[in-house]
mmCIF file of C-alpha atoms in Angstrom:
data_model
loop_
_atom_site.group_PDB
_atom_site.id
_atom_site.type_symbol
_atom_site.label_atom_id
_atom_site.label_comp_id
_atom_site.label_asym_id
_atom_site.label_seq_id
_atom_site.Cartn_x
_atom_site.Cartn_y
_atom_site.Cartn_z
ATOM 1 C CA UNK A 7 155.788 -23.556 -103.297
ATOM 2 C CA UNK A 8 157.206 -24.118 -99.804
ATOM 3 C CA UNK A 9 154.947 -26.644 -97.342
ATOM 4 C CA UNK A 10 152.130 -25.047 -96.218
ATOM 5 C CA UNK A 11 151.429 -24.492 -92.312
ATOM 6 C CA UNK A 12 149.774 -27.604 -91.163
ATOM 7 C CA UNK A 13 149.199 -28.174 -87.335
ATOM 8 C CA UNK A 14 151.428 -31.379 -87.691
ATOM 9 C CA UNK A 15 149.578 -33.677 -85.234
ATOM 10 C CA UNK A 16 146.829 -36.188 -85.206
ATOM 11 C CA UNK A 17 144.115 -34.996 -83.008
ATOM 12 C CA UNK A 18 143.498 -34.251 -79.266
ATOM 13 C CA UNK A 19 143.756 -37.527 -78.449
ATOM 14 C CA UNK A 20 147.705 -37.803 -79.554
ATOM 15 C CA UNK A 21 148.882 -35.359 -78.597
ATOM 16 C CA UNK A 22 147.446 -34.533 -75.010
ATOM 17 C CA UNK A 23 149.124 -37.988 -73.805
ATOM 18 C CA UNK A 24 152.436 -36.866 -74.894
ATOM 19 C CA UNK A 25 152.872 -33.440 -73.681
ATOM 20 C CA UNK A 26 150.845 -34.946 -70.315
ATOM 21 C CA UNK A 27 153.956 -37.076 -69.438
ATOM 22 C CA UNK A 28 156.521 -35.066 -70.546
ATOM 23 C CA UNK A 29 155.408 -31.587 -68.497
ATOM 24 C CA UNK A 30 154.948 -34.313 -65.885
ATOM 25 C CA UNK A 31 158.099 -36.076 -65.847
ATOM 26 C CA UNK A 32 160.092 -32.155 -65.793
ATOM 27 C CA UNK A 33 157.533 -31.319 -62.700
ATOM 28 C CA UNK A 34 158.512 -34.011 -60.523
ATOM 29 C CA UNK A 35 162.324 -34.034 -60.908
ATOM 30 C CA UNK A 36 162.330 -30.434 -60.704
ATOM 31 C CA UNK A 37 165.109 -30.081 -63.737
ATOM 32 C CA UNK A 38 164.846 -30.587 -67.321
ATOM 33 C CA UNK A 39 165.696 -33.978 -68.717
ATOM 34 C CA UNK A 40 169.316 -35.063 -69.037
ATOM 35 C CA UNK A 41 170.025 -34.470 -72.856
ATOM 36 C CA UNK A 42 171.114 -37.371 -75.124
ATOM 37 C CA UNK A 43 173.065 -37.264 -78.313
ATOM 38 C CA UNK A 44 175.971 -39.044 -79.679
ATOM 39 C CA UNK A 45 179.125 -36.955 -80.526
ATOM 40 C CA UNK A 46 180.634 -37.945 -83.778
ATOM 41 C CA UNK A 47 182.270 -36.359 -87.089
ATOM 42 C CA UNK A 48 184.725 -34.102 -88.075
ATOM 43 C CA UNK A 49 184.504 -30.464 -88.789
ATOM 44 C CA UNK A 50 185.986 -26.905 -88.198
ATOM 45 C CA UNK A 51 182.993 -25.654 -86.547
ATOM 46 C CA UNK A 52 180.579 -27.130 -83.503
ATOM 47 C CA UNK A 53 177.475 -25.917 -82.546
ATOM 48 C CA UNK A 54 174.254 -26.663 -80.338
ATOM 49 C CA UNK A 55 171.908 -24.825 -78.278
ATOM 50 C CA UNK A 56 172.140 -24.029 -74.463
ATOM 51 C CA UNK A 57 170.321 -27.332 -73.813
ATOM 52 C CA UNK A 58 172.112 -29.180 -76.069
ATOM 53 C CA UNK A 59 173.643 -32.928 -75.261
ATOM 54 C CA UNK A 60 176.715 -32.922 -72.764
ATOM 55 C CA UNK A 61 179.894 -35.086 -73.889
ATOM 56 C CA UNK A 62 179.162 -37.271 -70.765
ATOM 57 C CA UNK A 63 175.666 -38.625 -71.614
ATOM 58 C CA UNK A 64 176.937 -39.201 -75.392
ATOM 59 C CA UNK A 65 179.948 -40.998 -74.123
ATOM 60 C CA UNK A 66 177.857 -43.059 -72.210
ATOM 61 C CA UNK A 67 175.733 -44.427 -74.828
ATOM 62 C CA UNK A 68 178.374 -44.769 -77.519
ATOM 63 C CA UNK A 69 180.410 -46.757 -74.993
ATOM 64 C CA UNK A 70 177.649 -49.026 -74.036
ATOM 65 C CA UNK A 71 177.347 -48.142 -70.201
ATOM 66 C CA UNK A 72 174.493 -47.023 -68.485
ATOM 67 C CA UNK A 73 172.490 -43.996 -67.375
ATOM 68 C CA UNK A 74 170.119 -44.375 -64.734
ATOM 69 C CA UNK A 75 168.331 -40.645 -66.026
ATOM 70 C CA UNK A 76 167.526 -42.276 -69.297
ATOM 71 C CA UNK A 77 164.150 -41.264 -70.845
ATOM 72 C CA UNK A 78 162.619 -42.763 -74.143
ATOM 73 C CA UNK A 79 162.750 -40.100 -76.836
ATOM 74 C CA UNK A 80 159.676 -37.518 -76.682
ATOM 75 C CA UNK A 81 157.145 -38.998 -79.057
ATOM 76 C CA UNK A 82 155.893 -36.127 -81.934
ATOM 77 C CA UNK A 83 153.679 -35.858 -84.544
ATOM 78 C CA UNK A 84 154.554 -37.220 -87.668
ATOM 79 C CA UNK A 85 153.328 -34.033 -89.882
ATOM 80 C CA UNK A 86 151.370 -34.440 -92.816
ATOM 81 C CA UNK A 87 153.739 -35.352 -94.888
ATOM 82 C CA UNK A 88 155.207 -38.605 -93.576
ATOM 83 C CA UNK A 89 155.084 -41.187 -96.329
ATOM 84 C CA UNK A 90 154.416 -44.424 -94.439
ATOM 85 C CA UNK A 91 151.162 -44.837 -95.297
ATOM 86 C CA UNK A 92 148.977 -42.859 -92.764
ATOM 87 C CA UNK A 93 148.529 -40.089 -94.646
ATOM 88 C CA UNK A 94 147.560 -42.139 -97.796
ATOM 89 C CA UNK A 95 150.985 -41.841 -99.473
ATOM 90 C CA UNK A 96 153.387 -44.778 -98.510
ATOM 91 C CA UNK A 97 157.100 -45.047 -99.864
ATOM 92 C CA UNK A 98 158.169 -47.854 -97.626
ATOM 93 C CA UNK A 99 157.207 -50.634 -99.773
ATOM 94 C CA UNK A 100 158.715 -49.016 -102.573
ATOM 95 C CA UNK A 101 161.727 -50.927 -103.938
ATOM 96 C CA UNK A 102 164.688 -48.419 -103.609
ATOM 97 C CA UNK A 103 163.868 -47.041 -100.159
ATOM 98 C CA UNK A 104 166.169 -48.678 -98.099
ATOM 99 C CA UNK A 105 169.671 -46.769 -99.055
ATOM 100 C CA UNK A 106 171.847 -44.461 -97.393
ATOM 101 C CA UNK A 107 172.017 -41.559 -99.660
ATOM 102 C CA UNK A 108 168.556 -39.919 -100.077
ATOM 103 C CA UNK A 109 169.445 -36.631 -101.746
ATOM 104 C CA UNK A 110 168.040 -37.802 -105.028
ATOM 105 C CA UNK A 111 164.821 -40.030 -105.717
ATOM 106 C CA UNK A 112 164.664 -43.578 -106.711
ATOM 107 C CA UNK A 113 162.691 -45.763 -108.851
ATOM 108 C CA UNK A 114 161.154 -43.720 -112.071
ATOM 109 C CA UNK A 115 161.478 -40.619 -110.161
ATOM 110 C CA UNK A 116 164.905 -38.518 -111.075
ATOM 111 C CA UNK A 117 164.766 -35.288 -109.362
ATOM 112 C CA UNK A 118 167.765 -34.469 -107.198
ATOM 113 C CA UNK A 119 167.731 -32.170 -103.791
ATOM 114 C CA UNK A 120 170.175 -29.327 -104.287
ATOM 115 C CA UNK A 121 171.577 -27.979 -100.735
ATOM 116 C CA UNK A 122 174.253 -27.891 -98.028
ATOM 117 C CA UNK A 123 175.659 -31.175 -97.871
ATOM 118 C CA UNK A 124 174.320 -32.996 -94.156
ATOM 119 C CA UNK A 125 175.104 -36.624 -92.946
ATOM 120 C CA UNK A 126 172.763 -37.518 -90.258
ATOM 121 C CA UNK A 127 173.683 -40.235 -87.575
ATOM 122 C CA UNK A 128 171.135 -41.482 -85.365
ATOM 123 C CA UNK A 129 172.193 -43.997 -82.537
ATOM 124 C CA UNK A 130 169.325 -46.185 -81.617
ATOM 125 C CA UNK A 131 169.575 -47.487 -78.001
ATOM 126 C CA UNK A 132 167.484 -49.292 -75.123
ATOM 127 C CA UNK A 133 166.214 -47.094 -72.974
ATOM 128 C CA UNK A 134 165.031 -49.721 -70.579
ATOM 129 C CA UNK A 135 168.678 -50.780 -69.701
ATOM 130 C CA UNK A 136 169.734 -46.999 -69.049
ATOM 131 C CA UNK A 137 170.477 -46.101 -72.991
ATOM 132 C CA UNK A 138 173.286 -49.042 -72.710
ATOM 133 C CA UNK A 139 172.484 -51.597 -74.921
ATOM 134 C CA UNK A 140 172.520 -50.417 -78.882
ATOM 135 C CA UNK A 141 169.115 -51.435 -81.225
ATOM 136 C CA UNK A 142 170.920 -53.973 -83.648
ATOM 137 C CA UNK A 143 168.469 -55.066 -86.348
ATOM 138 C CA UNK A 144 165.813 -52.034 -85.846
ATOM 139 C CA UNK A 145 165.514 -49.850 -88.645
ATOM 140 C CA UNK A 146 164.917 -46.173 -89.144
ATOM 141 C CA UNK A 147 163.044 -44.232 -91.758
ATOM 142 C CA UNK A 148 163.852 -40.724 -92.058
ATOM 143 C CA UNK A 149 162.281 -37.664 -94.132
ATOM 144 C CA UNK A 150 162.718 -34.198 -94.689
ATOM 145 C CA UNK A 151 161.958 -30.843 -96.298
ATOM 146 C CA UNK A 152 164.081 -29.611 -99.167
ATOM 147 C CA UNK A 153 166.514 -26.458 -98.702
ATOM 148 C CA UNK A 154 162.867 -24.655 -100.449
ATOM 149 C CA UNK A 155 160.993 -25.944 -97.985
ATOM 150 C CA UNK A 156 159.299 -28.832 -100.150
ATOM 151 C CA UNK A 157 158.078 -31.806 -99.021
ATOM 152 C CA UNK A 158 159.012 -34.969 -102.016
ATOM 153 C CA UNK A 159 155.591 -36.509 -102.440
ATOM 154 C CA UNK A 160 153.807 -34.005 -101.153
ATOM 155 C CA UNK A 161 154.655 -30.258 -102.101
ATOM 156 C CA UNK A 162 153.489 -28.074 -105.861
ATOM 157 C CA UNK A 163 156.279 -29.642 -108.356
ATOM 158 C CA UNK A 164 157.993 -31.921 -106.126
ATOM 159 C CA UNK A 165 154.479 -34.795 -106.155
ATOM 160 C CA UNK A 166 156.302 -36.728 -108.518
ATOM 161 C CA UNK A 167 159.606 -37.265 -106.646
ATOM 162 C CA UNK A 168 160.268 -39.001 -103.108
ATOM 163 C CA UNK A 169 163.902 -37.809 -102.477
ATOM 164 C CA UNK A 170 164.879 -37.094 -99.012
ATOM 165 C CA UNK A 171 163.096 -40.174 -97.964
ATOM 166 C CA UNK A 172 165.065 -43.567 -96.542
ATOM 167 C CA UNK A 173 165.567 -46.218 -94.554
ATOM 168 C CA UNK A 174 168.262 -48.410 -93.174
ATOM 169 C CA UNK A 175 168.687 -50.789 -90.341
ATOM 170 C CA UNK A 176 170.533 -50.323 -87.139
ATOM 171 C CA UNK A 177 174.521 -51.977 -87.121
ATOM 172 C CA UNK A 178 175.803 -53.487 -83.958
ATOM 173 C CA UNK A 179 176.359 -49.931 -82.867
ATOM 174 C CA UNK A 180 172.496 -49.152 -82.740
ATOM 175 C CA UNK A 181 173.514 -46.229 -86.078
ATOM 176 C CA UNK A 182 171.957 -45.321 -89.507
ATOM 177 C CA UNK A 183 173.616 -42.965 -91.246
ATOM 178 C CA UNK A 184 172.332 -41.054 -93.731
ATOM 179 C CA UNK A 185 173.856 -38.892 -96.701
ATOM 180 C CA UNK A 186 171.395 -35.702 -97.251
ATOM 181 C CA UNK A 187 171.475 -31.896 -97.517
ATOM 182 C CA UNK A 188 170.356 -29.342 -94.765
ATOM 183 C CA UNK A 189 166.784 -28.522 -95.000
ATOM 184 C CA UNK A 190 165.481 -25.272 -95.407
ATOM 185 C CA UNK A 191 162.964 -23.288 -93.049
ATOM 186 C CA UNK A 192 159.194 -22.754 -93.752
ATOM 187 C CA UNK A 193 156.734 -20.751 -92.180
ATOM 188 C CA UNK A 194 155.293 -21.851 -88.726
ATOM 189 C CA UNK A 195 158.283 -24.456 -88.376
ATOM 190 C CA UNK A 196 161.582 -24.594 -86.392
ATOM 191 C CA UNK A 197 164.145 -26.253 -88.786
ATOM 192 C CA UNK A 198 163.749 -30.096 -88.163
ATOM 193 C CA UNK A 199 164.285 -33.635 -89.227
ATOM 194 C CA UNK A 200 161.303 -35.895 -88.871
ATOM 195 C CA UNK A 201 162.220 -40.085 -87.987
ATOM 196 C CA UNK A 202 160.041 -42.773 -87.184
ATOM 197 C CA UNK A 203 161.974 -45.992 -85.784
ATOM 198 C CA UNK A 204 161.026 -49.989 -86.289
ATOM 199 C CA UNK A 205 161.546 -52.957 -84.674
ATOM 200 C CA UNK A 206 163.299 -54.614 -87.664
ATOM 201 C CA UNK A 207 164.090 -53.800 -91.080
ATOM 202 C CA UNK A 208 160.517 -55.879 -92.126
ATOM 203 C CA UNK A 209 158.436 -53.726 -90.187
ATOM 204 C CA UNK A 210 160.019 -50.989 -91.449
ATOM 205 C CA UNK A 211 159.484 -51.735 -95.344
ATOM 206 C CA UNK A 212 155.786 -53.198 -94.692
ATOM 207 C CA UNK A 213 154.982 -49.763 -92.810
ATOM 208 C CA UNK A 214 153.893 -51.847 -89.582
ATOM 209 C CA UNK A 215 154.660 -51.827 -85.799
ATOM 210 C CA UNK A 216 156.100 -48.039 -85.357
ATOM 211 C CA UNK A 217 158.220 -48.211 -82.268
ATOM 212 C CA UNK A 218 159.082 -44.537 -81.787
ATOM 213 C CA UNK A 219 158.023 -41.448 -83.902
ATOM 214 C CA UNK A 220 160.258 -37.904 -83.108
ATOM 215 C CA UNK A 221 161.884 -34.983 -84.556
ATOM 216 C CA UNK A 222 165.409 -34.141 -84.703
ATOM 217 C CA UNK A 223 166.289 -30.156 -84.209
ATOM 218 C CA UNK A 224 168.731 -28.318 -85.302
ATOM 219 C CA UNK A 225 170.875 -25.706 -83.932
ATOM 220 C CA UNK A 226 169.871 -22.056 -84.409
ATOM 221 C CA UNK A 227 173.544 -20.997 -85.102
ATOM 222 C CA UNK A 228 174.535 -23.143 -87.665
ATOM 223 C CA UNK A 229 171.220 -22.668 -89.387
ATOM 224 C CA UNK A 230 171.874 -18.969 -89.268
ATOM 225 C CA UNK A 231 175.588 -19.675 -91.488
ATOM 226 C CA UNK A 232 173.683 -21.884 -93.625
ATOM 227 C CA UNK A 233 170.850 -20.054 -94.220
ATOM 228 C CA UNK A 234 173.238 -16.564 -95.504
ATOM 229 C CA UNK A 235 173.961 -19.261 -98.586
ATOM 230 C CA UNK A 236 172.381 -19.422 -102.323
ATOM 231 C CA UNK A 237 169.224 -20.944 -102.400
ATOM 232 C CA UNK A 238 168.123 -20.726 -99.043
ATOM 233 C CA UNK A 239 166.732 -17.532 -99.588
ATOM 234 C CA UNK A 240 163.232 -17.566 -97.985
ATOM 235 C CA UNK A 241 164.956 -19.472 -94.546
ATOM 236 C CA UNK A 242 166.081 -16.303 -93.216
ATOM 237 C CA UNK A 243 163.227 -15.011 -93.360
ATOM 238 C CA UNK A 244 161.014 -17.850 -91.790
ATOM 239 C CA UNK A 245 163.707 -18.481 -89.436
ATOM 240 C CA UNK A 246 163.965 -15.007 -88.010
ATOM 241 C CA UNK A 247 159.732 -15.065 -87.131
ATOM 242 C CA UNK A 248 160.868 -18.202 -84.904
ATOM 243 C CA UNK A 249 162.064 -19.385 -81.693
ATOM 244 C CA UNK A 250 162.350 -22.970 -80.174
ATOM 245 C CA UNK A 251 159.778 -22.178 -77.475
ATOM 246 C CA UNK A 252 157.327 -20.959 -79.782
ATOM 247 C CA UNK A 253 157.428 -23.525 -82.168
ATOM 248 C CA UNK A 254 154.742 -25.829 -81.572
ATOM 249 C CA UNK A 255 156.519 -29.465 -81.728
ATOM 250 C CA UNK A 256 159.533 -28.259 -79.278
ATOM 251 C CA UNK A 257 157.814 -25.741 -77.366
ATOM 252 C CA UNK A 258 157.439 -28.213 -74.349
ATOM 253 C CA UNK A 259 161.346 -29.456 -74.335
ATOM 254 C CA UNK A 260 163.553 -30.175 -76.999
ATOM 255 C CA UNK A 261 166.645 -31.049 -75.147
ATOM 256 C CA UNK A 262 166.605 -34.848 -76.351
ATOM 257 C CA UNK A 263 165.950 -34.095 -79.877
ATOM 258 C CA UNK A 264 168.749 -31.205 -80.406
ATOM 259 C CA UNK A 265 171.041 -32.672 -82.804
ATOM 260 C CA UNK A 266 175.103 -32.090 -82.274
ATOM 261 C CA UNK A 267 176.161 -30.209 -85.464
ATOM 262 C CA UNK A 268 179.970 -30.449 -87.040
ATOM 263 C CA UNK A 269 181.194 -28.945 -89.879
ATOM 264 C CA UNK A 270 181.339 -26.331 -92.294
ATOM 265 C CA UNK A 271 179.641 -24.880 -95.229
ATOM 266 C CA UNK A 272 182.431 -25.392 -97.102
ATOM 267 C CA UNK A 273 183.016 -29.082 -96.311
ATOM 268 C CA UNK A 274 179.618 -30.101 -95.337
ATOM 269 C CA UNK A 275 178.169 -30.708 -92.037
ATOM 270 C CA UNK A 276 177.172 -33.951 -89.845
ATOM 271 C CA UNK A 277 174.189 -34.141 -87.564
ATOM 272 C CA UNK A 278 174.159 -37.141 -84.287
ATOM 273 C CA UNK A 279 171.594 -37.861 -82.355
ATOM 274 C CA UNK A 280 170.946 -40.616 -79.319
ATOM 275 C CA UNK A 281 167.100 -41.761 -79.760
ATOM 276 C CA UNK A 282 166.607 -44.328 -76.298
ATOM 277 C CA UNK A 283 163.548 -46.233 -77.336
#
């Protein structure tokens, strides 16, 4: 059974803050926010939404220079399926989580996530010196949905497995990459990638001191070619009642947390992603 519709936040009091200061921040420049993402990987196809990251800002936080229009990454709703702990179920301390490949489950779990192959590349920077200086030594813990829709942990049949679920600390780049599949669509939910990022590895694995919690979105045309293969069935369907401004995470702005997608379905695809923190 695919994850039910939830409405992914924690109360009025989280999330009037954060859509407060980011309708705020858009009123008083009078544009949207400058777009972040690194631009990285090879493939014979590129896509990303209208609002999606220009070369420029990507080549100015891979480089290390600055960027005076340099905005912390929106701060979202971890869902109810997160796995750190706050909604009862906690994977960090688990020995095994900290690994780059999360398409199957560690420990006594053995269940493997079948899909579209997808290596995700998050660049961690400091937002307080313009999105110049990378995060060494933070850490990132990253979890998804299954190409079904399925939550590991969580989901009917999947309670007993915590694939799609790891973490990894930041190289002197500020990245974490991550080997994974492309995640499905379920009902009520733009196709995303949920991320929560640490101060160190430590924090990270004792579940403590949350820096930054976000999603990462995904481009409706490449979902579209992904989607059309076997066992994402039920996507196109979910995906077509859908639209980025009426889903009700990116609704209010998405442009920092649209991912630049590369590849194919035939050789896999890669997913980058600037987070300023």
């Amino acid at each position: 059974m695919s994850a039910e519709i939830h409405d992914h936040d924690r109360g009025l009091s989280f999330d009037l803050p954060t859509l407060h200061r980011r309708k705020m921040i858009r009123l008083l420049a009078g544009v949207s926010l400058a777009p972040l993402a690194a631009c990285t990987g090879d493939g014979s196809d590129t896509a990303s939404s209208s609002s999606s990251p220009s070369s420029s800002s990507s080549a100015a936080a891979s480089s290390g220079t600055s960027d005076a229009s340099c905005e912390t990454i929106p701060g979202e709703t971890a869902g109810p399926f997160p796995g750190d702990g706050s909604n009862g179920v906690n994977v960090l301390k688990e020995s095994g989580v900290v690994r780059e490949d999360i398409t199957s489950s560690f420990g006594s779990a053995g269940g493997k996530a079948e899909g579209i192959p997808l290596t995700i590349t998050l660049t961690v920077v400091d937002a307080a010196s313009g999105c110049g200086t990378p995060k060494e030594g933070a850490a990132v813990y990253i979890w998804q949905c299954d190409r079904e829709g399925n939550y590991s942990l969580y989901s009917e049949g999947v309670t007993e497995e915590n694939y799609l679920r790891g973490v990894q600390e930041t190289d002197s780049k500020g990245q974490v990459t991550f080997t994974s599949i492309f995640p499905g669509c379920y009902p009520g939910r733009w196709p995303h990638i949920h991320f929560e990022v640490y101060g160190s590895l430590e924090d990270a694995t004792n579940a403590t001191s949350i820096t930054a919690t976000s999603q990462l979105a995904l481009p409706e045309e490449v979902c579209d070619t992904v989607y059309a293969t076997d066992g994402y069935d039920s996507s196109v369907q979910n995906l077509g009642r859908l639209s980025l401004e009426s889903d009700n995470i990116f609704s209010d702005g998405y442009d920092q947390q649209m991912a630049t997608v590369e590849g194919s379905v035939a050789k896999g695809y890669t997913a980058t992603l600037t987070v300023p923190v």
